[in-house]
Short mmCIF file of C-alpha atoms in Angstrom, two decimals:
data_model
loop_
_atom_site.label_atom_id
_atom_site.label_comp_id
_atom_site.label_asym_id
_atom_site.label_seq_id
_atom_site.Cartn_x
_atom_site.Cartn_y
_atom_site.Cartn_z
CA MET Y 1 13.44 27.52 8.23
CA ASP Y 2 9.94 28.45 7.23
CA THR Y 3 7.77 27.85 10.26
CA ASP Y 4 4.88 27.15 7.98
CA LEU Y 5 6.44 23.84 7.08
CA PRO Y 6 5.88 20.73 8.98
CA GLU Y 7 9.51 20.05 9.15
CA SER Y 8 9.73 23.23 11.47
CA ALA Y 9 6.70 22.45 13.27
CA ILE Y 10 7.31 18.87 14.13
CA LEU Y 11 11.08 19.14 15.27
CA PRO Y 12 10.54 20.03 18.75
CA LEU Y 13 8.13 17.11 19.01
CA ILE Y 14 10.32 14.62 17.91
CA GLU Y 15 13.84 15.61 19.34
CA GLU Y 16 13.14 13.45 22.57
CA HIS Y 17 13.31 10.55 20.32
CA THR Y 18 15.75 11.65 17.45
CA GLY Y 19 18.08 13.71 19.57
CA PRO Y 20 19.39 16.77 17.87
CA VAL Y 21 18.32 16.69 14.02
CA ALA Y 22 21.04 17.79 11.55
CA GLY Y 23 18.32 18.00 8.61
CA ILE Y 24 15.00 16.79 7.53
CA HIS Y 25 15.18 15.39 3.81
CA ARG Y 26 12.01 15.16 1.89
CA THR Y 27 11.79 11.74 0.13
CA GLU Y 28 10.27 11.60 -3.54
CA ARG Y 29 7.24 10.04 -2.84
CA GLY Y 30 4.80 9.95 -0.03
CA PHE Y 31 2.05 12.02 -1.34
CA SER Y 32 -0.42 10.59 1.20
CA SER Y 33 1.25 12.53 4.26
CA ASP Y 34 1.92 15.93 4.79
CA LEU Y 35 5.33 14.97 5.24
CA THR Y 36 7.43 12.02 4.46
CA ALA Y 37 11.40 12.44 5.04
CA LEU Y 38 14.51 11.23 6.34
CA ALA Y 39 15.89 12.80 9.52
CA ASP Y 40 19.34 12.72 9.98
CA CYS Y 41 19.91 12.88 13.66
CA ALA Y 42 22.03 11.95 16.67
CA ARG Y 43 20.02 8.70 17.19
CA GLY Y 44 18.94 8.01 13.93
CA PRO Y 45 18.62 7.93 11.09
CA PHE Y 46 14.45 7.48 10.90
CA PHE Y 47 12.04 7.48 8.46
CA VAL Y 48 9.41 10.31 9.64
CA LYS Y 49 5.97 10.40 8.32
CA ALA Y 50 3.70 13.19 9.63
CA MET Y 51 0.21 14.22 9.25
CA ARG Y 52 -1.82 17.19 10.67
CA ASN Y 53 -4.11 15.62 13.57
CA ARG Y 54 -7.30 16.62 11.78
CA SER Y 55 -10.35 14.11 11.40
CA GLY Y 56 -10.58 12.43 7.89
CA GLY Y 57 -9.29 9.69 5.95
CA ARG Y 58 -5.66 10.40 5.65
CA ARG Y 59 -5.30 10.94 9.31
CA GLU Y 60 -6.97 7.57 9.78
CA SER Y 61 -4.57 6.11 7.41
CA LEU Y 62 -1.58 6.79 9.67
CA ILE Y 63 -3.22 5.82 12.42
CA ARG Y 64 -3.91 2.56 11.07
CA GLU Y 65 -0.29 2.19 9.94
CA ARG Y 66 0.66 2.98 13.44
CA ARG Y 67 -1.68 0.27 14.91
CA ILE Y 68 -0.58 -2.40 12.41
CA ASN Y 69 3.37 -2.39 12.51
CA ALA Y 70 3.60 -4.61 15.61
CA TYR Y 71 1.47 -7.44 13.84
CA LEU Y 72 3.95 -7.37 10.48
CA GLY Y 73 6.99 -9.32 11.80
CA HIS Y 74 10.07 -8.61 9.79
CA ILE Y 75 8.09 -8.04 6.21
CA SER Y 76 7.81 -4.20 7.15
CA PRO Y 77 10.19 -1.64 8.59
CA HIS Y 78 9.79 -1.35 12.47
CA LEU Y 79 7.79 1.58 13.86
CA LEU Y 80 10.51 2.74 16.62
CA TRP Y 81 8.59 5.74 18.08
CA ASP Y 82 5.61 7.61 17.50
CA VAL Y 83 4.07 11.14 18.76
CA GLU Y 84 0.59 12.44 18.82
CA VAL Y 85 -0.62 15.88 20.06
CA GLU Y 86 -3.12 18.29 19.44
CA ASP Y 87 -1.83 19.51 16.20
CA TRP Y 88 0.17 16.70 14.53
CA LEU Y 89 0.66 13.08 14.34
CA VAL Y 90 4.30 11.79 13.68
CA LEU Y 91 5.67 8.23 12.81
CA GLY Y 92 9.39 6.99 13.34
CA PHE Y 93 10.14 4.07 11.35
CA GLU Y 94 13.72 2.34 11.05
CA VAL Y 95 15.53 3.10 7.53
CA VAL Y 96 15.33 0.77 5.02
CA ASP Y 97 18.28 1.76 2.49
CA GLY Y 98 17.28 0.40 -0.78
CA ARG Y 99 15.33 0.74 -4.04
CA SER Y 100 12.06 0.27 -5.22
CA SER Y 101 11.40 -3.04 -7.03
CA ASP Y 102 11.20 -3.47 -10.59
CA PHE Y 103 7.83 -5.34 -12.06
CA ALA Y 104 9.01 -5.29 -15.57
CA PRO Y 105 8.68 -8.88 -17.45
CA ASP Y 106 12.48 -9.53 -17.41
CA SER Y 107 13.20 -8.26 -13.85
CA THR Y 108 15.11 -10.53 -11.20
CA ASP Y 109 12.96 -9.00 -8.51
CA LEU Y 110 9.67 -10.83 -9.21
CA ALA Y 111 10.20 -13.93 -7.49
CA LEU Y 112 11.07 -12.12 -4.33
CA VAL Y 113 8.04 -9.97 -4.32
CA ILE Y 114 6.14 -12.90 -4.84
CA ASP Y 115 7.45 -14.27 -1.93
CA ALA Y 116 6.99 -11.10 0.05
CA ILE Y 117 3.08 -11.37 -0.81
CA GLY Y 118 3.00 -14.69 -0.02
CA GLU Y 119 4.37 -13.97 3.49
CA ILE Y 120 1.89 -10.98 3.84
CA GLY Y 121 -1.00 -13.94 2.87
CA ARG Y 122 0.33 -15.93 5.81
CA LEU Y 123 0.05 -13.04 8.48
CA SER Y 124 -2.91 -13.54 11.01
CA LEU Y 125 -5.53 -11.19 10.98
CA PRO Y 126 -5.19 -9.42 14.25
CA ARG Y 127 -7.76 -8.20 16.48
CA ILE Y 128 -7.46 -4.86 15.85
CA ALA Y 129 -8.18 -5.28 12.00
CA GLN Y 130 -11.54 -7.15 12.69
CA ASP Y 131 -13.62 -3.96 12.17
CA TRP Y 132 -11.17 -2.89 9.01
CA THR Y 133 -13.54 -4.44 6.37
CA GLU Y 134 -12.41 -3.84 2.80
CA THR Y 135 -15.35 -1.80 1.05
CA ARG Y 136 -13.26 0.69 -1.44
CA TRP Y 137 -14.34 -1.67 -4.65
CA ASP Y 138 -18.03 -1.93 -3.33
CA ARG Y 139 -19.43 1.08 -5.26
CA PHE Y 140 -17.59 -0.36 -8.55
CA ALA Y 141 -19.12 -3.59 -8.22
CA SER Y 142 -21.99 -4.41 -10.47
CA ASP Y 143 -24.06 -5.29 -7.57
CA SER Y 144 -24.08 -6.28 -3.89
CA SER Y 145 -23.92 -10.02 -4.41
CA GLU Y 146 -20.60 -9.26 -6.29
CA ALA Y 147 -19.05 -7.03 -3.40
CA GLU Y 148 -19.76 -9.85 -1.13
CA LEU Y 149 -16.97 -11.74 -3.12
CA PHE Y 150 -14.14 -9.43 -1.98
CA ARG Y 151 -15.18 -10.08 1.59
CA GLY Y 152 -13.01 -12.31 3.65
CA ASP Y 153 -10.59 -12.76 6.99
CA SER Y 154 -7.26 -11.97 5.37
CA LEU Y 155 -4.96 -9.15 6.30
CA LEU Y 156 -4.34 -7.23 3.24
CA HIS Y 157 -1.95 -4.55 2.11
CA THR Y 158 -4.15 -3.21 -0.67
CA ASP Y 159 -1.38 -0.97 -2.01
CA ILE Y 160 0.59 -3.33 -4.22
CA ASN Y 161 3.03 -1.48 -6.60
CA PRO Y 162 6.75 -1.52 -7.24
CA SER Y 163 7.34 1.72 -4.90
CA ASN Y 164 5.90 -0.20 -1.64
CA PHE Y 165 8.27 -3.16 -1.97
CA ILE Y 166 11.81 -2.03 -1.25
CA MET Y 167 14.87 -4.22 -2.35
CA VAL Y 168 17.80 -4.54 -0.06
CA ASN Y 169 20.34 -7.01 -1.68
CA ARG Y 170 18.37 -9.96 -2.11
CA ARG Y 171 15.52 -8.97 0.72
CA VAL Y 172 12.26 -7.48 0.04
CA TRP Y 173 10.43 -5.01 2.44
CA ALA Y 174 6.97 -4.19 1.96
CA VAL Y 175 6.27 -0.71 3.03
CA ASP Y 176 3.72 1.97 3.29
CA TRP Y 177 0.89 0.20 5.03
CA ALA Y 178 -1.36 3.15 4.81
CA TRP Y 179 -4.49 1.48 4.40
CA PRO Y 180 -4.48 -2.56 5.47
CA THR Y 181 -7.81 -4.04 5.37
CA ARG Y 182 -9.61 -7.32 6.13
CA GLY Y 183 -10.79 -8.78 3.05
CA ALA Y 184 -10.55 -11.78 0.73
CA GLY Y 185 -7.01 -13.18 0.21
CA PHE Y 186 -6.92 -13.04 -3.46
CA ILE Y 187 -7.17 -9.27 -3.78
CA ASP Y 188 -3.55 -8.50 -2.95
CA PRO Y 189 -2.24 -10.90 -5.53
CA ALA Y 190 -4.98 -9.53 -7.98
CA LEU Y 191 -3.70 -6.23 -7.57
CA LEU Y 192 -0.19 -7.58 -8.39
CA VAL Y 193 -1.41 -8.81 -11.58
CA LEU Y 194 -3.01 -5.61 -12.50
CA GLN Y 195 0.46 -3.98 -11.89
CA LEU Y 196 2.48 -6.51 -13.51
CA VAL Y 197 0.29 -5.94 -16.74
CA ALA Y 198 0.87 -2.35 -16.08
CA ALA Y 199 4.43 -2.86 -16.57
CA GLY Y 200 4.48 -4.72 -19.63
CA HIS Y 201 3.45 -8.27 -19.07
CA THR Y 202 0.78 -10.12 -20.70
CA PRO Y 203 -2.21 -10.87 -18.59
CA GLY Y 204 -1.36 -14.67 -19.17
CA SER Y 205 2.01 -14.07 -17.83
CA ALA Y 206 1.07 -11.82 -14.93
CA GLU Y 207 -1.49 -14.40 -13.76
CA LYS Y 208 1.13 -17.20 -13.84
CA TRP Y 209 3.23 -15.19 -11.57
CA ALA Y 210 0.14 -14.97 -9.08
CA GLU Y 211 -0.52 -18.83 -9.52
CA ARG Y 212 2.45 -19.15 -7.10
CA LEU Y 213 0.39 -17.75 -4.32
CA PRO Y 214 -2.33 -19.97 -2.56
CA ALA Y 215 -4.71 -17.23 -2.17
CA TRP Y 216 -4.73 -16.92 -6.03
CA ARG Y 217 -4.98 -20.69 -6.47
CA GLU Y 218 -7.91 -20.77 -4.23
CA ALA Y 219 -9.98 -18.00 -5.45
CA ALA Y 220 -13.28 -18.57 -7.15
CA PRO Y 221 -12.94 -17.33 -10.71
CA GLN Y 222 -16.12 -15.30 -10.54
CA ALA Y 223 -14.47 -13.56 -7.89
CA VAL Y 224 -11.48 -12.78 -9.64
CA ASP Y 225 -13.69 -11.73 -12.50
CA ALA Y 226 -15.60 -9.25 -10.47
CA PHE Y 227 -12.83 -7.67 -9.02
CA ALA Y 228 -10.84 -7.26 -12.40
CA ALA Y 229 -14.21 -5.30 -13.51
CA ALA Y 230 -14.51 -3.26 -10.57
CA ASN Y 231 -11.07 -1.95 -10.82
CA LEU Y 232 -11.55 -1.13 -14.75
CA ARG Y 233 -14.66 0.73 -13.50
CA MET Y 234 -12.81 2.33 -10.79
CA TYR Y 235 -9.99 3.52 -12.86
CA ARG Y 236 -12.07 4.65 -15.50
CA ALA Y 237 -13.91 6.94 -13.17
CA ALA Y 238 -10.60 8.39 -11.56
CA ALA Y 239 -9.11 8.96 -15.15
CA GLY Y 240 -12.45 10.59 -16.20
CA ARG Y 241 -12.25 12.96 -13.19
CA LYS Y 242 -8.57 13.75 -13.95
CA PRO Y 243 -7.83 13.48 -17.63
CA ASP Y 244 -4.29 15.16 -17.51
CA VAL Y 245 -3.13 12.29 -14.87
CA ASP Y 246 -1.24 9.92 -17.12
CA TRP Y 247 -0.72 7.00 -14.26
CA LEU Y 248 -4.38 6.71 -14.12
CA LYS Y 249 -5.12 6.58 -17.69
CA ALA Y 250 -2.23 3.90 -18.06
CA MET Y 251 -3.74 1.81 -15.11
CA ALA Y 252 -7.14 2.11 -16.78
CA ASP Y 253 -5.73 0.62 -20.00
CA ALA Y 254 -4.25 -2.58 -18.15
CA CYS Y 255 -7.43 -3.15 -16.41
CA GLN Y 256 -9.06 -3.06 -20.01
CA THR Y 257 -6.57 -5.34 -21.05
CA TRP Y 258 -6.79 -7.87 -18.27
CA VAL Y 259 -10.76 -7.80 -18.38
CA GLU Y 260 -10.51 -8.58 -21.92
CA HIS Y 261 -8.36 -11.55 -21.30
CA ARG Y 262 -10.49 -12.82 -18.64
CA GLY Y 263 -13.59 -12.40 -21.05
CA VAL Y 264 -15.34 -10.28 -18.40
CA ALA Y 265 -18.35 -7.84 -19.47
CA THR Y 266 -18.27 -4.62 -17.81
CA GLU Y 267 -21.15 -2.56 -19.09
#
């Protein structure tokens, strides 16, 4: 095995928890970590996420994921062990053997996904998350007063997409808690709406699904309007920087459709 690969670097670090490792098989997704893989081992298998232990946002995201896991109950796979040394940070989770959810208009997964997002919305904000104020959309708000509409005391997942809701029979697991934050409770439902529009729903149909969630029903319309517009500005900027990345353009188009539905001015 190439000694420059993360697999070789982490093997001696994790064998205390895994026992002898027969193989490490990379997953299709997981671009935010240096390694996301299934470890086939004597005490496993385990789902492994590893990051070079260097200062910066990507390392911080893995640290947040490690810290929040104990507060997620049965919504997310359990973190079973972790290793932090000078060069590497490694998390070992229980394996959830399922498939990504389907957000298409005719999907039978949607009601279960809605239930899972509702469960997330009912989680208490732990003390460790008090300082994790959600600010990522602030610079795309039209002014500071709009950014204040994104504040709140809810624990947010903030990466709502089909790949992060894993279907196992009739159960849903919410995975990849790489950047949980403290913010307005409507944000996760609003991100769902945007993803549903991108998956082919009309904005009206997407919002009907979101209406099943208390945080959406209780949100001030102007706060949702501001958030929709901020997402449009964010995805326009990202697509402008990376014009060859198709999914960014698709998300910008979905934002545009949703903003037009809500009658929001974005200029």
